[in-house]
Short mmCIF file of C-alpha atoms in Angstrom, two decimals:
data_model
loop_
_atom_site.label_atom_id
_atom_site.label_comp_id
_atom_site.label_asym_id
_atom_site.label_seq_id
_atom_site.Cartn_x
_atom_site.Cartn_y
_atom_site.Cartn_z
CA UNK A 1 155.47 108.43 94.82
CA UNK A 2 152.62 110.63 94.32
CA UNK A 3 150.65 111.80 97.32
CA UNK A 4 147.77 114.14 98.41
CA UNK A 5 147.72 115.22 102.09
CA UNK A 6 145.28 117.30 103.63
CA UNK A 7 146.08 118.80 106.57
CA UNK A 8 144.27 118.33 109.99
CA UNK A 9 142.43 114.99 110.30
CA UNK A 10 139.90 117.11 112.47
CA UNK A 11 139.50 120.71 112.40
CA UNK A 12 136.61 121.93 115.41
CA UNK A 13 135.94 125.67 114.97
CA UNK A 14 133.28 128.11 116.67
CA UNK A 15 130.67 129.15 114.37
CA UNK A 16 131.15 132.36 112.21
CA UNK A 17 134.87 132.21 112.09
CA UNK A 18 136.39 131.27 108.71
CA UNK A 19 137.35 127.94 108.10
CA UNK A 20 140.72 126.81 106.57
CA UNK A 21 141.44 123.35 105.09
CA UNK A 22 144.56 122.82 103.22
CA UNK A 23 145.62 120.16 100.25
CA UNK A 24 149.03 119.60 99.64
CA UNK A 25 150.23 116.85 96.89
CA UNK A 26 153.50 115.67 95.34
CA UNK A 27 154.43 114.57 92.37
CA UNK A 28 151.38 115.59 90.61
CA UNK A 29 151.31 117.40 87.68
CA UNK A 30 146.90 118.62 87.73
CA UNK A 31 145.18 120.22 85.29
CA UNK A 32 142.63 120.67 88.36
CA UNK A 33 142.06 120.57 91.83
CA UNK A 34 138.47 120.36 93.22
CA UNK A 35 136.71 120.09 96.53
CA UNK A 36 133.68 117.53 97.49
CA UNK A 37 131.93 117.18 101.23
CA UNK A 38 131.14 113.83 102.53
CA UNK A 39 128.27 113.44 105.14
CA UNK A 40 128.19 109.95 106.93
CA UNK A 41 126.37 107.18 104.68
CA UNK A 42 126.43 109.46 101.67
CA UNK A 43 128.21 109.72 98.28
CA UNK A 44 130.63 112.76 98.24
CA UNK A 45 129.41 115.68 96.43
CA UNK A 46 131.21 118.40 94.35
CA UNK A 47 131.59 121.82 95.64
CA UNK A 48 134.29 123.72 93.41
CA UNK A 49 136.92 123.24 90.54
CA UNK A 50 140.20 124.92 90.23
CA UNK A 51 142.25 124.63 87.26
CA UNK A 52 145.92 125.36 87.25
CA UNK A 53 145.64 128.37 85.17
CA UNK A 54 143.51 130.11 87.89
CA UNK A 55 144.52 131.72 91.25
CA UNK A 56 141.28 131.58 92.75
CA UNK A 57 137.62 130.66 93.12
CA UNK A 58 134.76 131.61 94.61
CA UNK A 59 130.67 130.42 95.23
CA UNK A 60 128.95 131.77 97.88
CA UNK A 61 130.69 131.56 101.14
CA UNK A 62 133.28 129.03 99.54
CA UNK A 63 136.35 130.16 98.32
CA UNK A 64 139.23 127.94 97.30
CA UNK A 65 143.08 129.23 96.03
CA UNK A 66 145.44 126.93 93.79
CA UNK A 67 149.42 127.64 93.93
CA UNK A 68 150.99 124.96 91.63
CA UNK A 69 154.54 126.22 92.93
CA UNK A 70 153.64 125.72 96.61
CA UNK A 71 151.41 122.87 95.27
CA UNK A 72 148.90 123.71 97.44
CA UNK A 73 145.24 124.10 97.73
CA UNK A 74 143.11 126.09 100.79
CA UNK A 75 139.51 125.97 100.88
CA UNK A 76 137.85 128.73 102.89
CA UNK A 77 134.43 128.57 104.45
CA UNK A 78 133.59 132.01 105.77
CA UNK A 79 130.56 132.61 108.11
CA UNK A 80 130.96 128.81 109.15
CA UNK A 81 127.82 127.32 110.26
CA UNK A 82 126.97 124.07 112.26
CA UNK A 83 125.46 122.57 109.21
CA UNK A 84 128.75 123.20 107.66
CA UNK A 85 129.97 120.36 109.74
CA UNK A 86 131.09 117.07 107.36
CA UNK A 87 134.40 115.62 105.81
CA UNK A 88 135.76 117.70 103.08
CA UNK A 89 137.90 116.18 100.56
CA UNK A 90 140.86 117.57 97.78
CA UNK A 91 140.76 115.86 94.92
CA UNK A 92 142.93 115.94 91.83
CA UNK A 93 142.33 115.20 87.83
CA UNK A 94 145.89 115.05 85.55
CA UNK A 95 143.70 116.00 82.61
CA UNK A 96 140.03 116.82 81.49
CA UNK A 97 139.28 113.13 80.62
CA UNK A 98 141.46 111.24 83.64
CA UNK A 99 140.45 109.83 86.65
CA UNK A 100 140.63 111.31 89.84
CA UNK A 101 142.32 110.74 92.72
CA UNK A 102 141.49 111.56 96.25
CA UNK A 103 143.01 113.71 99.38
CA UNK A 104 142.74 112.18 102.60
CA UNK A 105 139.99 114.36 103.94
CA UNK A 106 139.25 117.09 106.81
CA UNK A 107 136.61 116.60 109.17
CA UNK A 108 135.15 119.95 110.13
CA UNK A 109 133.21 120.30 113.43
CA UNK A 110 132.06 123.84 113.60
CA UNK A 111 130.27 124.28 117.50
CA UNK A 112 127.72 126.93 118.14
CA UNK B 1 124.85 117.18 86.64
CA UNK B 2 124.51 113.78 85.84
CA UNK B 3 122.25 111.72 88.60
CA UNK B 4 123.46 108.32 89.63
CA UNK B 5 121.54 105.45 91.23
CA UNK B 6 122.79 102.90 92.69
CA UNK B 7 121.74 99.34 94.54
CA UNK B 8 121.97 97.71 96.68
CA UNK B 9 122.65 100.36 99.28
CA UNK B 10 123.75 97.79 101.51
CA UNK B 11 124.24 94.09 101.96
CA UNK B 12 125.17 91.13 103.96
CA UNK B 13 127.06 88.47 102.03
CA UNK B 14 128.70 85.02 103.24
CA UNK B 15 132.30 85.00 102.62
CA UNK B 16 132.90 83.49 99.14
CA UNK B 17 130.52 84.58 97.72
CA UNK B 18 130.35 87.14 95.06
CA UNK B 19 128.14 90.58 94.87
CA UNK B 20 127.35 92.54 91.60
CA UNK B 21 126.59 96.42 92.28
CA UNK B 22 124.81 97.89 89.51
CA UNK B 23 125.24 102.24 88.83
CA UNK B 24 122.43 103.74 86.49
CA UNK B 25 123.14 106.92 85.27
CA UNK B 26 120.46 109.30 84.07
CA UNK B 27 122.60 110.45 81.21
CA UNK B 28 125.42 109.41 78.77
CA UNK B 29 128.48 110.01 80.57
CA UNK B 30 132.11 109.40 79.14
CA UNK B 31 133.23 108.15 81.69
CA UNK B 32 132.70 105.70 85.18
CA UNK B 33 134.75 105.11 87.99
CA UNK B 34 134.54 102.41 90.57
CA UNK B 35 136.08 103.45 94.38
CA UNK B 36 136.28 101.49 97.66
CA UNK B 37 136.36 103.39 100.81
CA UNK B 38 137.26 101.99 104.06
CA UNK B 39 135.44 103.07 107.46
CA UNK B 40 136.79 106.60 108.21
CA UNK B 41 139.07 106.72 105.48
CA UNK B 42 138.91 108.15 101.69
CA UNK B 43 138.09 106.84 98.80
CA UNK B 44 140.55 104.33 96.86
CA UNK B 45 140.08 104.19 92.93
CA UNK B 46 139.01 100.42 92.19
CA UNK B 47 139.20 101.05 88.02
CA UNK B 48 138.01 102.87 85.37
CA UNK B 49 134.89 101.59 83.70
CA UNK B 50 135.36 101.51 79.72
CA UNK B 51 132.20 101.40 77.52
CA UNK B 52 132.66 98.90 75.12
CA UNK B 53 136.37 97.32 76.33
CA UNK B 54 138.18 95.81 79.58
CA UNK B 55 137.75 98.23 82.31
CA UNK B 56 141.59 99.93 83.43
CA UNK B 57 142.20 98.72 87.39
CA UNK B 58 144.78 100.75 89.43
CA UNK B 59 147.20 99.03 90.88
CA UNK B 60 146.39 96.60 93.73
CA UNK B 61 142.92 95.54 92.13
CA UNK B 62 142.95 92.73 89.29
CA UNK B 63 140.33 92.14 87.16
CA UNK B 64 139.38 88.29 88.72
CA UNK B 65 138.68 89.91 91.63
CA UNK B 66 136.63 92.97 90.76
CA UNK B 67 135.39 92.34 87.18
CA UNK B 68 132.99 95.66 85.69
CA UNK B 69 131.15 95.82 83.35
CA UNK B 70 130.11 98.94 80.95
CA UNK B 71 127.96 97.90 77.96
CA UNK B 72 126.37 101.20 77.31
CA UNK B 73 126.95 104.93 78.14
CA UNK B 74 124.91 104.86 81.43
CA UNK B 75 124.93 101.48 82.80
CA UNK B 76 128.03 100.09 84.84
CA UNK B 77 128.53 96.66 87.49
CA UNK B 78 131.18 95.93 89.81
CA UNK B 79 131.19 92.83 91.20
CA UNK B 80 133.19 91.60 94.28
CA UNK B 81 134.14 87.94 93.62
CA UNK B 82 134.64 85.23 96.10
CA UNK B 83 134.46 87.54 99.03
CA UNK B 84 136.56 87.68 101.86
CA UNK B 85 135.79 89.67 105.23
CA UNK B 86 138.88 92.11 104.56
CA UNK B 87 136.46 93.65 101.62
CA UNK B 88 133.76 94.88 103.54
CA UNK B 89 133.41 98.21 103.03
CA UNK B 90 131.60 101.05 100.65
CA UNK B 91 132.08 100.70 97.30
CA UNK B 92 130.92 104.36 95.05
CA UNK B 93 130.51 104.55 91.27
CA UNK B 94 131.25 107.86 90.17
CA UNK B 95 130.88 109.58 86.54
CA UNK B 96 132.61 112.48 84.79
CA UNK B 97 131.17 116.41 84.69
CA UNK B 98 132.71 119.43 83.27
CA UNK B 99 132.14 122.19 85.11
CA UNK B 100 129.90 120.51 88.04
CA UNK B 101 132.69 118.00 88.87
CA UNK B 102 132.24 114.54 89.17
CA UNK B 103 129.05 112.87 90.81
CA UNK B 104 128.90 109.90 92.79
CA UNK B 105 126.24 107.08 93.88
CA UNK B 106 125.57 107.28 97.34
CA UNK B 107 127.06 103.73 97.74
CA UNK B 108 126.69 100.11 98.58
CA UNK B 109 127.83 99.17 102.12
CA UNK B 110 128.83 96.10 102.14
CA UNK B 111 129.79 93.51 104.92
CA UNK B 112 131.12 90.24 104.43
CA UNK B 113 130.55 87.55 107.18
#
């Protein structure tokens, strides 16, 4: 059956270090990968877009990597900051006009 | 990107009763997605809204239960029907981007008592 697991339920890291958040998913064929954070109460909201024909992505401090042979995502937050902290989420789109499905999410804690 | 309103932002509703969430979108849109997402947990597809035909439910979610409604290009209802306490939760509208991904209502939280 077709599944998307994200690594680490929680992931708490000290402020400035680089944070890694992984997306793994079977039996998936996507034409893209993206990434959304979640704060509590709120609507998720889109941070980047991979597609399959790409390696790698970057905006800002963000940086996210697509292998469709390891079927694997990371997302990279460099220079991590306390307001950093929320639930990040993998999702995946088959196609251009499909829906998309969702990863189970990180929660990132990043301390001062 | 597209903006999305939607209301309530949260209700109380007697169990069997039903609840019609309504997602405006400032802009035509291809496409709108209804999700559910449980307390601490991600979000779970509900269907995809159609304009002008029957919306397309994933599996788990009939139509009976969660009937939608698209009549235009920016307009979309869900509506939970003869509710139960097992669907309280949030329930997100979503609607397609290109390049600036997908956006998303900030929700209705609901509770059923």
């Amino acid at each position: 059956s077709q599944k998307i697991e994200q690594n680490s339920e929680a992931l708490n890291i000290q402020e400035g270090k680089t944070a890694t958040l992984t997306c793994n998913y079977t039996n998936y064929s996507p034409a893209y990968l993206q990434w959304y954070r979640q704060d509590p109460g709120r609507g998720p909201v889109f941070l980047l877009l991979i597609r399959e024909n790409e390696k790698e992505k970057r905006k800002e401090r963000l940086k996210v990597t697509f292998d469709t042979t390891l079927k694997q995502s990371l997302f990279h937050i460099t220079a991590s900051q306390p307001a950093d902290s929320a639930t990040y989420l993998c999702a995946l789109a088959e196609s251009s006009a499909s829906k998309i499905i969702f990863g189970s999410g990180t929660r990132l804690s990043i301390r001062p | 990107s597209a903006v999305i309103s939607q209301k309530p932002s949260r209700d109380i509703c007697q169990r069997g009763t039903s609840l019609t969430i309504q997602c405006q979108v400032d802009s035509q849109v291809t496409m709108m997605f209804w999700y559910r997402q449980q307390p601490g947990q991600s979000l779970t597809l509900i269907a995809t809204a159609n304009q002008g035909s029957e919306a397309t439910y994933e599996s788990g979610f009939v139509i009976d239960k969660f009937p939608i409604s698209r009549p235009n290009l920016t307009f979309s209802t869900l509506t939970v029907s003869n509710m139960s306490p097992e669907d309280s939760s949030i329930y997100l509208c979503s609607a397609t981007g290109t390049e600036y991904g997908y956006t998303f209502g900030s929700g209705t939280r609901l509770t059923v008592v």
